[in-house]
Amino acid sequence: MMQSRNHAGRGVISRQAGLSLVELMIASAIGLVVVMALSQLFVDVSRSNNEMAKTNSQIENARFSLQIVEQDLEHAGFWGLYVPEFDDLSFADTPTDLPAAIPDPCLAYSTANWTTAFKQQLIGVPVEVTSGAPGTCAGLIADQVAGTDVLVVRHAYTCEPGTAGCEDDGAAGRLYFQPSVCIDDTDPYLLDPNAILEDKDCTPGSFAPKRKFVQSIYYVRSWFSNTPSKDGIPTLVRSDFDLSGGALAQQPAQALVEGIEGFRVELGVDDVSEPYTGFPNGSAADPNDAVAWLDPDNWDVATNRGDGSPDGAFVHCPDAGGCTVAQLINTVAAKVYVLARTNQPTNGYTDTKTYQLGNGAALGPYNDGYKRHVFSSTVRLVNISSRRETP
């Protein structure tokens, strides 16, 4: 008997045991591309954030430095109730307090040095600009960055000592400015340590207000901190006049804002009167004589005084000799330029630019990795310009 065998086909099931070498290599390559793309994205984002942080810091430093200088300039020439005779349109006689010279900001205080004539210079020249150390300030203004200016600003403190929000009289010997408000007084003001109080309205026991004398010197120094060594960070600094060690003197400069590499100030000079009939462009200001009015009855135009607005282009005090006394006493506005740089250099960047700070002033190229930008502001010297305005 024949036996039949079941030769029914048996299905063969094929199972994948793993990736082939080719597939593994392809997957690895794709993964590497993705990782590299993500890494590059992270690097780019980090670099952008770092650059943004540098730029923001640069802008804030520039704005802060301009704000500090602007606020001081806005107070320039503020002497409380006192107005210099040569700048007082209501003073009918020939002025007797016209400054004959530009004062030395660092002249040591003493009754012998600070004569009546010298005090008139301090009061009459509230803003002074030089390209180097003025007067005897060479020992005080150290490591000044080349091509930058020195700015001196003078005024009385805007609040009276001891009042709310203002400092107390402090240590005896501080220098105060005190105007006279009594017609019987011999001196129109006092500028003395602690100010010998004068009667107010000629009433004994009623005293005129006194205010601290302010003299600030701004310049750019080549370093921010000298501990443990000078760090090479250009910095806007300020020296203040104050009492120290029992002596009144201009104090060593203190750092204000780092990263300020350029500083230049141009002055707006008001040396022409308001235009009037016969003089469509105004006549020259001459404070050596009493005020001459076009219409003495109405006081409408002071023909030999300024009108409170700058005339012509803003001027930069020349390197040799500086500005004249006439230019400084007639200054009613200022343009301030600062060149700010980033705190850290940028890899792969070289600064080959030249930066203009006003008319004819250029700094750079620096050929380093720091990014820079010029910022500027125009400031009206309110206390001086407003005195000269007529309705």
mmCIF file of C-alpha atoms in Angstrom:
data_model
loop_
_atom_site.group_PDB
_atom_site.id
_atom_site.type_symbol
_atom_site.label_atom_id
_atom_site.label_comp_id
_atom_site.label_asym_id
_atom_site.label_seq_id
_atom_site.Cartn_x
_atom_site.Cartn_y
_atom_site.Cartn_z
ATOM 1 C CA MET A 1 0.000 0.000 0.000
ATOM 2 C CA MET A 2 1.268 3.269 -0.917
ATOM 3 C CA GLN A 3 1.544 5.993 1.723
ATOM 4 C CA SER A 4 0.882 9.531 0.784
ATOM 5 C CA ARG A 5 2.860 12.244 2.340
ATOM 6 C CA ASN A 6 1.552 15.651 2.916
ATOM 7 C CA HIS A 7 3.978 17.918 1.251
ATOM 8 C CA ALA A 8 1.930 20.983 1.937
ATOM 9 C CA GLY A 9 4.149 24.039 1.684
ATOM 10 C CA ARG A 10 5.332 25.366 4.932
ATOM 11 C CA GLY A 11 5.451 29.226 5.113
ATOM 12 C CA VAL A 12 8.785 30.685 6.023
ATOM 13 C CA ILE A 13 8.508 33.738 8.365
ATOM 14 C CA SER A 14 11.437 36.257 8.091
ATOM 15 C CA ARG A 15 12.070 38.428 11.160
ATOM 16 C CA GLN A 16 14.286 41.605 11.228
ATOM 17 C CA ALA A 17 16.999 41.040 13.786
ATOM 18 C CA GLY A 18 18.487 44.702 13.729
ATOM 19 C CA LEU A 19 19.679 47.636 11.585
ATOM 20 C CA SER A 20 22.004 46.970 8.815
ATOM 21 C CA LEU A 21 25.332 48.757 8.772
ATOM 22 C CA VAL A 22 24.204 50.999 5.954
ATOM 23 C CA GLU A 23 21.044 52.010 7.794
ATOM 24 C CA LEU A 24 23.000 52.682 10.971
ATOM 25 C CA MET A 25 25.440 54.908 9.129
ATOM 26 C CA ILE A 26 22.621 56.848 7.480
ATOM 27 C CA ALA A 27 20.827 57.354 10.803
ATOM 28 C CA SER A 28 24.037 58.481 12.483
ATOM 29 C CA ALA A 29 24.742 60.940 9.709
ATOM 30 C CA ILE A 30 21.255 62.412 9.975
ATOM 31 C CA GLY A 31 21.598 62.659 13.749
ATOM 32 C CA LEU A 32 24.925 64.423 13.451
ATOM 33 C CA VAL A 33 23.481 66.926 10.994
ATOM 34 C CA VAL A 34 20.599 67.675 13.378
ATOM 35 C CA VAL A 35 22.920 67.997 16.382
ATOM 36 C CA MET A 36 25.259 70.261 14.425
ATOM 37 C CA ALA A 37 22.350 72.439 13.310
ATOM 38 C CA LEU A 38 21.045 72.702 16.861
ATOM 39 C CA SER A 39 24.519 73.445 18.189
ATOM 40 C CA GLN A 40 25.048 76.162 15.599
ATOM 41 C CA LEU A 41 21.629 77.605 16.434
ATOM 42 C CA PHE A 42 22.532 77.632 20.133
ATOM 43 C CA VAL A 43 25.886 79.288 19.413
ATOM 44 C CA ASP A 44 24.235 81.897 17.173
ATOM 45 C CA VAL A 45 21.546 82.650 19.750
ATOM 46 C CA SER A 46 24.136 82.897 22.535
ATOM 47 C CA ARG A 47 26.333 85.152 20.416
ATOM 48 C CA SER A 48 23.345 87.342 19.536
ATOM 49 C CA ASN A 49 22.320 87.565 23.188
ATOM 50 C CA ASN A 50 25.856 88.484 24.205
ATOM 51 C CA GLU A 51 26.080 91.151 21.515
ATOM 52 C CA MET A 52 22.660 92.469 22.507
ATOM 53 C CA ALA A 53 23.741 92.654 26.133
ATOM 54 C CA LYS A 54 26.915 94.507 25.131
ATOM 55 C CA THR A 55 24.945 96.958 23.004
ATOM 56 C CA ASN A 56 22.357 97.560 25.725
ATOM 57 C CA SER A 57 25.101 98.217 28.255
ATOM 58 C CA GLN A 58 26.840 100.558 25.814
ATOM 59 C CA ILE A 59 23.637 102.541 25.230
ATOM 60 C CA GLU A 60 22.837 102.740 28.943
ATOM 61 C CA ASN A 61 26.355 103.927 29.769
ATOM 62 C CA ALA A 62 26.148 106.636 27.105
ATOM 63 C CA ARG A 63 22.686 107.770 28.206
ATOM 64 C CA PHE A 64 23.697 107.834 31.860
ATOM 65 C CA SER A 65 26.841 109.857 31.182
ATOM 66 C CA LEU A 66 24.902 112.383 29.088
ATOM 67 C CA GLN A 67 22.218 112.622 31.752
ATOM 68 C CA ILE A 68 24.747 113.399 34.494
ATOM 69 C CA VAL A 69 26.440 116.142 32.468
ATOM 70 C CA GLU A 70 23.131 117.558 31.201
ATOM 71 C CA GLN A 71 21.691 117.961 34.687
ATOM 72 C CA ASP A 72 24.788 119.784 35.882
ATOM 73 C CA LEU A 73 24.820 122.083 32.847
ATOM 74 C CA GLU A 74 21.153 122.904 33.337
ATOM 75 C CA HIS A 75 22.040 124.237 36.787
ATOM 76 C CA ALA A 76 25.092 126.195 35.585
ATOM 77 C CA GLY A 77 24.953 129.834 36.650
ATOM 78 C CA PHE A 78 22.322 129.283 39.333
ATOM 79 C CA TRP A 79 23.082 131.567 42.270
ATOM 80 C CA GLY A 80 19.777 131.600 44.084
ATOM 81 C CA LEU A 81 18.476 135.153 44.417
ATOM 82 C CA TYR A 82 21.605 136.716 42.926
ATOM 83 C CA VAL A 83 22.001 137.740 39.285
ATOM 84 C CA PRO A 84 25.341 139.170 38.061
ATOM 85 C CA GLU A 85 25.042 142.856 37.180
ATOM 86 C CA PHE A 86 26.337 142.352 33.631
ATOM 87 C CA ASP A 87 23.594 139.773 33.014
ATOM 88 C CA ASP A 88 20.785 141.628 34.817
ATOM 89 C CA LEU A 89 18.571 143.489 32.348
ATOM 90 C CA SER A 90 17.015 145.426 35.230
ATOM 91 C CA PHE A 91 20.387 146.817 36.345
ATOM 92 C CA ALA A 92 20.535 150.322 34.890
ATOM 93 C CA ASP A 93 24.107 151.277 35.803
ATOM 94 C CA THR A 94 27.439 150.189 34.355
ATOM 95 C CA PRO A 95 28.242 146.656 35.612
ATOM 96 C CA THR A 96 31.030 146.405 38.156
ATOM 97 C CA ASP A 97 31.317 142.605 38.288
ATOM 98 C CA LEU A 98 32.312 141.726 34.724
ATOM 99 C CA PRO A 99 34.955 138.947 34.921
ATOM 100 C CA ALA A 100 38.364 140.085 33.748
ATOM 101 C CA ALA A 101 39.796 136.583 33.350
ATOM 102 C CA ILE A 102 38.896 132.890 33.345
ATOM 103 C CA PRO A 103 39.203 131.468 36.871
ATOM 104 C CA ASP A 104 41.566 128.681 37.838
ATOM 105 C CA PRO A 105 39.364 125.784 39.063
ATOM 106 C CA CYS A 106 42.146 124.344 41.207
ATOM 107 C CA LEU A 107 43.372 127.508 42.877
ATOM 108 C CA ALA A 108 43.839 126.646 46.555
ATOM 109 C CA TYR A 109 41.242 128.257 48.764
ATOM 110 C CA SER A 110 42.409 131.051 51.025
ATOM 111 C CA THR A 111 41.300 134.581 51.715
ATOM 112 C CA ALA A 112 44.460 135.773 49.978
ATOM 113 C CA ASN A 113 43.853 133.733 46.803
ATOM 114 C CA TRP A 114 40.096 134.043 46.601
ATOM 115 C CA THR A 115 39.885 137.786 46.190
ATOM 116 C CA THR A 116 36.771 139.721 45.219
ATOM 117 C CA ALA A 117 37.939 139.746 41.596
ATOM 118 C CA PHE A 118 38.496 135.971 41.627
ATOM 119 C CA LYS A 119 35.048 135.334 43.101
ATOM 120 C CA GLN A 120 33.552 137.498 40.339
ATOM 121 C CA GLN A 121 35.285 135.215 37.853
ATOM 122 C CA LEU A 122 33.812 132.110 39.489
ATOM 123 C CA ILE A 123 30.313 133.586 39.471
ATOM 124 C CA GLY A 124 30.550 135.132 36.010
ATOM 125 C CA VAL A 125 32.041 132.112 34.205
ATOM 126 C CA PRO A 126 29.733 129.213 35.113
ATOM 127 C CA VAL A 127 30.966 126.952 32.273
ATOM 128 C CA GLU A 128 34.539 126.424 31.157
ATOM 129 C CA VAL A 129 35.871 124.020 28.511
ATOM 130 C CA THR A 130 39.503 123.191 27.770
ATOM 131 C CA SER A 131 41.324 120.475 25.867
ATOM 132 C CA GLY A 132 43.684 119.801 28.761
ATOM 133 C CA ALA A 133 44.048 120.509 32.453
ATOM 134 C CA PRO A 134 42.946 124.112 33.128
ATOM 135 C CA GLY A 135 44.890 126.408 35.452
ATOM 136 C CA THR A 136 46.803 124.486 38.094
ATOM 137 C CA CYS A 137 44.800 121.246 37.673
ATOM 138 C CA ALA A 138 47.591 119.222 36.040
ATOM 139 C CA GLY A 139 48.179 117.174 39.182
ATOM 140 C CA LEU A 140 44.461 116.535 39.623
ATOM 141 C CA ILE A 141 43.514 115.581 36.074
ATOM 142 C CA ALA A 142 45.553 112.409 35.661
ATOM 143 C CA ASP A 143 45.657 110.000 32.707
ATOM 144 C CA GLN A 144 43.280 112.046 30.551
ATOM 145 C CA VAL A 145 42.427 110.277 27.280
ATOM 146 C CA ALA A 146 43.969 112.094 24.320
ATOM 147 C CA GLY A 147 41.603 114.076 22.122
ATOM 148 C CA THR A 148 39.001 114.597 24.853
ATOM 149 C CA ASP A 149 37.818 117.742 26.663
ATOM 150 C CA VAL A 150 37.716 118.933 30.244
ATOM 151 C CA LEU A 151 34.430 120.529 31.334
ATOM 152 C CA VAL A 152 34.059 122.754 34.413
ATOM 153 C CA VAL A 153 30.563 123.605 35.700
ATOM 154 C CA ARG A 154 29.802 126.056 38.535
ATOM 155 C CA HIS A 155 26.611 126.897 40.400
ATOM 156 C CA ALA A 156 25.042 126.986 43.827
ATOM 157 C CA TYR A 157 23.324 123.931 45.250
ATOM 158 C CA THR A 158 19.671 123.817 44.279
ATOM 159 C CA CYS A 159 18.455 123.320 47.856
ATOM 160 C CA GLU A 160 19.225 124.972 51.177
ATOM 161 C CA PRO A 161 21.156 122.905 53.737
ATOM 162 C CA GLY A 162 18.927 121.388 56.353
ATOM 163 C CA THR A 163 15.732 121.496 54.306
ATOM 164 C CA ALA A 164 13.819 118.330 53.435
ATOM 165 C CA GLY A 165 15.748 116.210 50.945
ATOM 166 C CA CYS A 166 18.906 118.318 51.247
ATOM 167 C CA GLU A 167 22.101 117.655 53.170
ATOM 168 C CA ASP A 168 22.716 119.292 56.537
ATOM 169 C CA ASP A 169 25.290 121.993 57.071
ATOM 170 C CA GLY A 170 27.731 119.220 57.897
ATOM 171 C CA ALA A 171 31.237 119.881 59.090
ATOM 172 C CA ALA A 172 32.233 123.439 59.813
ATOM 173 C CA GLY A 173 34.280 125.015 57.067
ATOM 174 C CA ARG A 174 32.266 124.066 53.975
ATOM 175 C CA LEU A 175 31.997 126.719 51.303
ATOM 176 C CA TYR A 176 28.598 128.346 50.901
ATOM 177 C CA PHE A 177 27.176 130.986 48.603
ATOM 178 C CA GLN A 178 24.808 133.500 50.144
ATOM 179 C CA PRO A 179 23.192 136.397 48.258
ATOM 180 C CA SER A 180 22.465 139.685 49.926
ATOM 181 C CA VAL A 181 18.840 140.763 50.043
ATOM 182 C CA CYS A 182 19.398 143.927 52.045
ATOM 183 C CA ILE A 183 20.129 147.195 50.267
ATOM 184 C CA ASP A 184 22.340 148.306 53.162
ATOM 185 C CA ASP A 185 24.783 145.419 52.704
ATOM 186 C CA THR A 186 28.180 146.296 51.285
ATOM 187 C CA ASP A 187 28.659 143.022 49.379
ATOM 188 C CA PRO A 188 26.083 141.666 46.911
ATOM 189 C CA TYR A 189 26.886 138.129 48.057
ATOM 190 C CA LEU A 190 29.172 136.091 50.277
ATOM 191 C CA LEU A 191 31.239 133.108 49.175
ATOM 192 C CA ASP A 192 32.883 131.979 52.381
ATOM 193 C CA PRO A 193 33.198 128.935 54.637
ATOM 194 C CA ASN A 194 29.856 128.445 56.362
ATOM 195 C CA ALA A 195 28.794 131.831 54.926
ATOM 196 C CA ILE A 196 28.514 134.671 57.406
ATOM 197 C CA LEU A 197 24.767 135.007 57.522
ATOM 198 C CA GLU A 198 23.370 138.293 56.262
ATOM 199 C CA ASP A 199 20.123 139.911 57.258
ATOM 200 C CA LYS A 200 17.125 139.225 55.077
ATOM 201 C CA ASP A 201 15.240 142.351 54.032
ATOM 202 C CA CYS A 202 17.508 144.270 56.463
ATOM 203 C CA THR A 203 15.700 142.663 59.401
ATOM 204 C CA PRO A 204 18.037 141.525 62.180
ATOM 205 C CA GLY A 205 17.646 137.846 62.950
ATOM 206 C CA SER A 206 16.053 137.080 59.585
ATOM 207 C CA PHE A 207 18.707 135.512 57.387
ATOM 208 C CA ALA A 208 19.151 135.204 53.647
ATOM 209 C CA PRO A 209 19.306 131.630 52.278
ATOM 210 C CA LYS A 210 22.704 130.039 51.810
ATOM 211 C CA ARG A 211 23.593 127.250 49.405
ATOM 212 C CA LYS A 212 26.614 125.016 49.001
ATOM 213 C CA PHE A 213 29.059 126.081 46.307
ATOM 214 C CA VAL A 214 29.364 123.522 43.494
ATOM 215 C CA GLN A 215 32.303 123.241 41.102
ATOM 216 C CA SER A 216 32.486 120.023 39.080
ATOM 217 C CA ILE A 217 35.246 119.014 36.676
ATOM 218 C CA TYR A 218 34.439 116.289 34.132
ATOM 219 C CA TYR A 219 36.924 114.447 31.942
ATOM 220 C CA VAL A 220 37.671 110.987 30.531
ATOM 221 C CA ARG A 221 40.317 108.931 32.301
ATOM 222 C CA SER A 222 42.057 105.923 30.779
ATOM 223 C CA TRP A 223 41.109 103.584 33.648
ATOM 224 C CA PHE A 224 38.144 102.811 35.896
ATOM 225 C CA SER A 225 39.758 101.180 38.910
ATOM 226 C CA ASN A 226 43.385 101.155 39.993
ATOM 227 C CA THR A 227 42.983 98.265 42.432
ATOM 228 C CA PRO A 228 45.058 96.161 42.135
ATOM 229 C CA SER A 229 46.219 97.849 38.928
ATOM 230 C CA LYS A 230 44.838 100.241 36.368
ATOM 231 C CA ASP A 231 42.419 98.226 34.263
ATOM 232 C CA GLY A 232 42.590 100.190 30.985
ATOM 233 C CA ILE A 233 38.819 100.831 30.857
ATOM 234 C CA PRO A 234 38.182 104.427 29.688
ATOM 235 C CA THR A 235 35.851 106.127 32.167
ATOM 236 C CA LEU A 236 34.010 109.418 32.584
ATOM 237 C CA VAL A 237 35.071 110.829 35.944
ATOM 238 C CA ARG A 238 34.219 113.893 38.027
ATOM 239 C CA SER A 239 36.132 115.958 40.554
ATOM 240 C CA ASP A 240 34.080 117.968 43.077
ATOM 241 C CA PHE A 241 35.011 120.976 45.177
ATOM 242 C CA ASP A 242 34.528 120.120 48.836
ATOM 243 C CA LEU A 243 35.903 120.089 52.344
ATOM 244 C CA SER A 244 38.409 117.323 53.058
ATOM 245 C CA GLY A 245 40.930 117.004 55.836
ATOM 246 C CA GLY A 246 39.994 120.439 57.111
ATOM 247 C CA ALA A 247 40.845 122.116 53.786
ATOM 248 C CA LEU A 248 38.643 123.369 50.957
ATOM 249 C CA ALA A 249 39.921 122.088 47.628
ATOM 250 C CA GLN A 250 39.047 120.324 44.405
ATOM 251 C CA GLN A 251 38.898 116.635 45.311
ATOM 252 C CA PRO A 252 40.406 113.646 43.438
ATOM 253 C CA ALA A 253 38.220 112.485 40.564
ATOM 254 C CA GLN A 254 35.722 109.696 41.151
ATOM 255 C CA ALA A 255 34.621 107.248 38.452
ATOM 256 C CA LEU A 256 31.112 107.828 37.090
ATOM 257 C CA VAL A 257 30.531 105.720 33.965
ATOM 258 C CA GLU A 258 32.853 103.139 32.420
ATOM 259 C CA GLY A 259 33.275 102.596 28.703
ATOM 260 C CA ILE A 260 33.235 106.309 27.785
ATOM 261 C CA GLU A 261 36.175 106.807 25.446
ATOM 262 C CA GLY A 262 35.439 110.198 23.890
ATOM 263 C CA PHE A 263 34.124 113.445 25.411
ATOM 264 C CA ARG A 264 33.739 116.767 23.616
ATOM 265 C CA VAL A 265 31.793 119.926 24.417
ATOM 266 C CA GLU A 266 30.881 122.742 22.031
ATOM 267 C CA LEU A 267 29.405 126.029 23.236
ATOM 268 C CA GLY A 268 26.506 128.076 21.906
ATOM 269 C CA VAL A 269 27.468 131.743 22.320
ATOM 270 C CA ASP A 270 24.841 134.486 22.560
ATOM 271 C CA ASP A 271 26.708 137.624 21.487
ATOM 272 C CA VAL A 272 24.077 139.357 19.326
ATOM 273 C CA SER A 273 20.947 141.156 20.470
ATOM 274 C CA GLU A 274 17.411 140.478 19.319
ATOM 275 C CA PRO A 275 16.789 141.770 15.750
ATOM 276 C CA TYR A 276 15.117 145.173 15.565
ATOM 277 C CA THR A 277 14.440 148.005 13.123
ATOM 278 C CA GLY A 278 17.671 149.126 11.514
ATOM 279 C CA PHE A 279 19.458 145.972 12.707
ATOM 280 C CA PRO A 280 17.656 142.988 11.174
ATOM 281 C CA ASN A 281 20.381 140.660 12.429
ATOM 282 C CA GLY A 282 20.751 142.298 15.821
ATOM 283 C CA SER A 283 23.645 144.321 17.217
ATOM 284 C CA ALA A 284 26.719 143.100 19.064
ATOM 285 C CA ALA A 285 26.408 142.410 22.770
ATOM 286 C CA ASP A 286 28.549 144.628 24.993
ATOM 287 C CA PRO A 287 28.137 144.033 28.732
ATOM 288 C CA ASN A 288 30.787 146.638 29.561
ATOM 289 C CA ASP A 289 28.152 149.372 29.390
ATOM 290 C CA ALA A 290 24.790 149.796 31.025
ATOM 291 C CA VAL A 291 21.829 148.191 29.287
ATOM 292 C CA ALA A 292 20.687 150.208 26.264
ATOM 293 C CA TRP A 293 17.030 149.727 25.372
ATOM 294 C CA LEU A 294 15.499 150.360 21.968
ATOM 295 C CA ASP A 295 12.427 151.566 23.831
ATOM 296 C CA PRO A 296 13.457 152.523 27.398
ATOM 297 C CA ASP A 297 9.847 152.901 28.463
ATOM 298 C CA ASN A 298 8.778 149.373 27.496
ATOM 299 C CA TRP A 299 12.083 147.503 27.776
ATOM 300 C CA ASP A 300 11.320 145.628 24.576
ATOM 301 C CA VAL A 301 14.827 145.126 23.083
ATOM 302 C CA ALA A 302 18.165 145.325 24.875
ATOM 303 C CA THR A 303 20.325 146.499 21.981
ATOM 304 C CA ASN A 304 23.690 145.798 23.633
ATOM 305 C CA ARG A 305 22.845 142.460 25.279
ATOM 306 C CA GLY A 306 22.136 138.988 23.976
ATOM 307 C CA ASP A 307 18.652 137.574 23.576
ATOM 308 C CA GLY A 308 19.131 134.140 25.163
ATOM 309 C CA SER A 309 19.677 132.192 21.931
ATOM 310 C CA PRO A 310 22.999 130.989 20.477
ATOM 311 C CA ASP A 311 24.237 132.968 17.494
ATOM 312 C CA GLY A 312 25.982 131.210 14.626
ATOM 313 C CA ALA A 313 27.603 127.815 14.836
ATOM 314 C CA PHE A 314 28.514 126.232 18.152
ATOM 315 C CA VAL A 315 32.191 126.744 18.936
ATOM 316 C CA HIS A 316 34.811 124.438 20.366
ATOM 317 C CA CYS A 317 37.371 126.088 22.583
ATOM 318 C CA PRO A 318 40.654 125.912 20.653
ATOM 319 C CA ASP A 319 43.522 123.858 21.967
ATOM 320 C CA ALA A 320 45.777 126.889 22.331
ATOM 321 C CA GLY A 321 44.459 129.422 24.811
ATOM 322 C CA GLY A 322 40.911 128.090 25.117
ATOM 323 C CA CYS A 323 37.818 130.232 24.713
ATOM 324 C CA THR A 324 37.803 133.924 25.582
ATOM 325 C CA VAL A 325 36.138 135.411 28.630
ATOM 326 C CA ALA A 326 33.564 137.072 26.353
ATOM 327 C CA GLN A 327 32.627 133.731 24.801
ATOM 328 C CA LEU A 328 32.266 132.015 28.168
ATOM 329 C CA ILE A 329 30.140 134.678 29.868
ATOM 330 C CA ASN A 330 27.854 134.666 26.816
ATOM 331 C CA THR A 331 27.460 130.892 26.645
ATOM 332 C CA VAL A 332 23.772 129.954 26.782
ATOM 333 C CA ALA A 333 23.834 126.381 25.412
ATOM 334 C CA ALA A 334 26.180 123.432 25.002
ATOM 335 C CA LYS A 335 26.445 120.392 22.752
ATOM 336 C CA VAL A 336 27.850 117.348 24.500
ATOM 337 C CA TYR A 337 29.301 114.405 22.570
ATOM 338 C CA VAL A 338 30.353 111.085 24.082
ATOM 339 C CA LEU A 339 31.935 108.089 22.385
ATOM 340 C CA ALA A 340 30.869 104.920 24.183
ATOM 341 C CA ARG A 341 32.374 101.489 23.617
ATOM 342 C CA THR A 342 31.203 98.023 24.602
ATOM 343 C CA ASN A 343 32.551 96.527 27.808
ATOM 344 C CA GLN A 344 33.881 93.411 26.057
ATOM 345 C CA PRO A 345 35.439 92.948 22.584
ATOM 346 C CA THR A 346 33.659 90.984 19.868
ATOM 347 C CA ASN A 347 35.495 87.971 18.438
ATOM 348 C CA GLY A 348 36.337 88.367 14.788
ATOM 349 C CA TYR A 349 35.499 92.099 14.745
ATOM 350 C CA THR A 350 37.982 94.894 14.061
ATOM 351 C CA ASP A 351 36.964 98.522 14.542
ATOM 352 C CA THR A 352 38.404 100.453 11.599
ATOM 353 C CA LYS A 353 35.907 103.334 11.797
ATOM 354 C CA THR A 354 36.559 107.019 12.421
ATOM 355 C CA TYR A 355 34.127 108.780 14.768
ATOM 356 C CA GLN A 356 33.105 112.427 14.464
ATOM 357 C CA LEU A 357 32.468 114.273 17.712
ATOM 358 C CA GLY A 358 31.233 117.626 16.520
ATOM 359 C CA ASN A 359 32.714 119.879 13.884
ATOM 360 C CA GLY A 360 36.230 118.868 12.901
ATOM 361 C CA ALA A 361 36.796 116.417 15.750
ATOM 362 C CA ALA A 362 37.592 112.806 14.877
ATOM 363 C CA LEU A 363 38.673 109.844 16.984
ATOM 364 C CA GLY A 364 39.899 106.487 15.720
ATOM 365 C CA PRO A 365 40.388 104.151 14.029
ATOM 366 C CA TYR A 366 41.156 101.995 17.070
ATOM 367 C CA ASN A 367 41.777 98.693 15.234
ATOM 368 C CA ASP A 368 40.591 96.551 18.115
ATOM 369 C CA GLY A 369 37.592 94.316 18.811
ATOM 370 C CA TYR A 370 35.403 96.841 20.678
ATOM 371 C CA LYS A 371 32.278 98.259 19.052
ATOM 372 C CA ARG A 372 31.668 102.000 19.481
ATOM 373 C CA HIS A 373 28.997 104.609 18.870
ATOM 374 C CA VAL A 374 28.748 108.402 19.194
ATOM 375 C CA PHE A 375 25.919 109.881 21.278
ATOM 376 C CA SER A 376 25.139 113.584 21.619
ATOM 377 C CA SER A 377 22.791 116.011 23.312
ATOM 378 C CA THR A 378 22.164 119.761 23.204
ATOM 379 C CA VAL A 379 21.614 121.436 26.564
ATOM 380 C CA ARG A 380 20.172 124.860 27.241
ATOM 381 C CA LEU A 381 21.822 126.722 30.110
ATOM 382 C CA VAL A 382 18.502 127.763 31.565
ATOM 383 C CA ASN A 383 19.699 130.152 34.256
ATOM 384 C CA ILE A 384 21.780 132.214 31.838
ATOM 385 C CA SER A 385 19.625 132.162 28.716
ATOM 386 C CA SER A 386 16.380 132.960 30.546
ATOM 387 C CA ARG A 387 17.854 136.142 32.053
ATOM 388 C CA ARG A 388 18.340 137.606 28.604
ATOM 389 C CA GLU A 389 14.901 136.929 27.195
ATOM 390 C CA THR A 390 12.549 139.837 26.708
ATOM 391 C CA PRO A 391 8.830 139.657 25.928
#
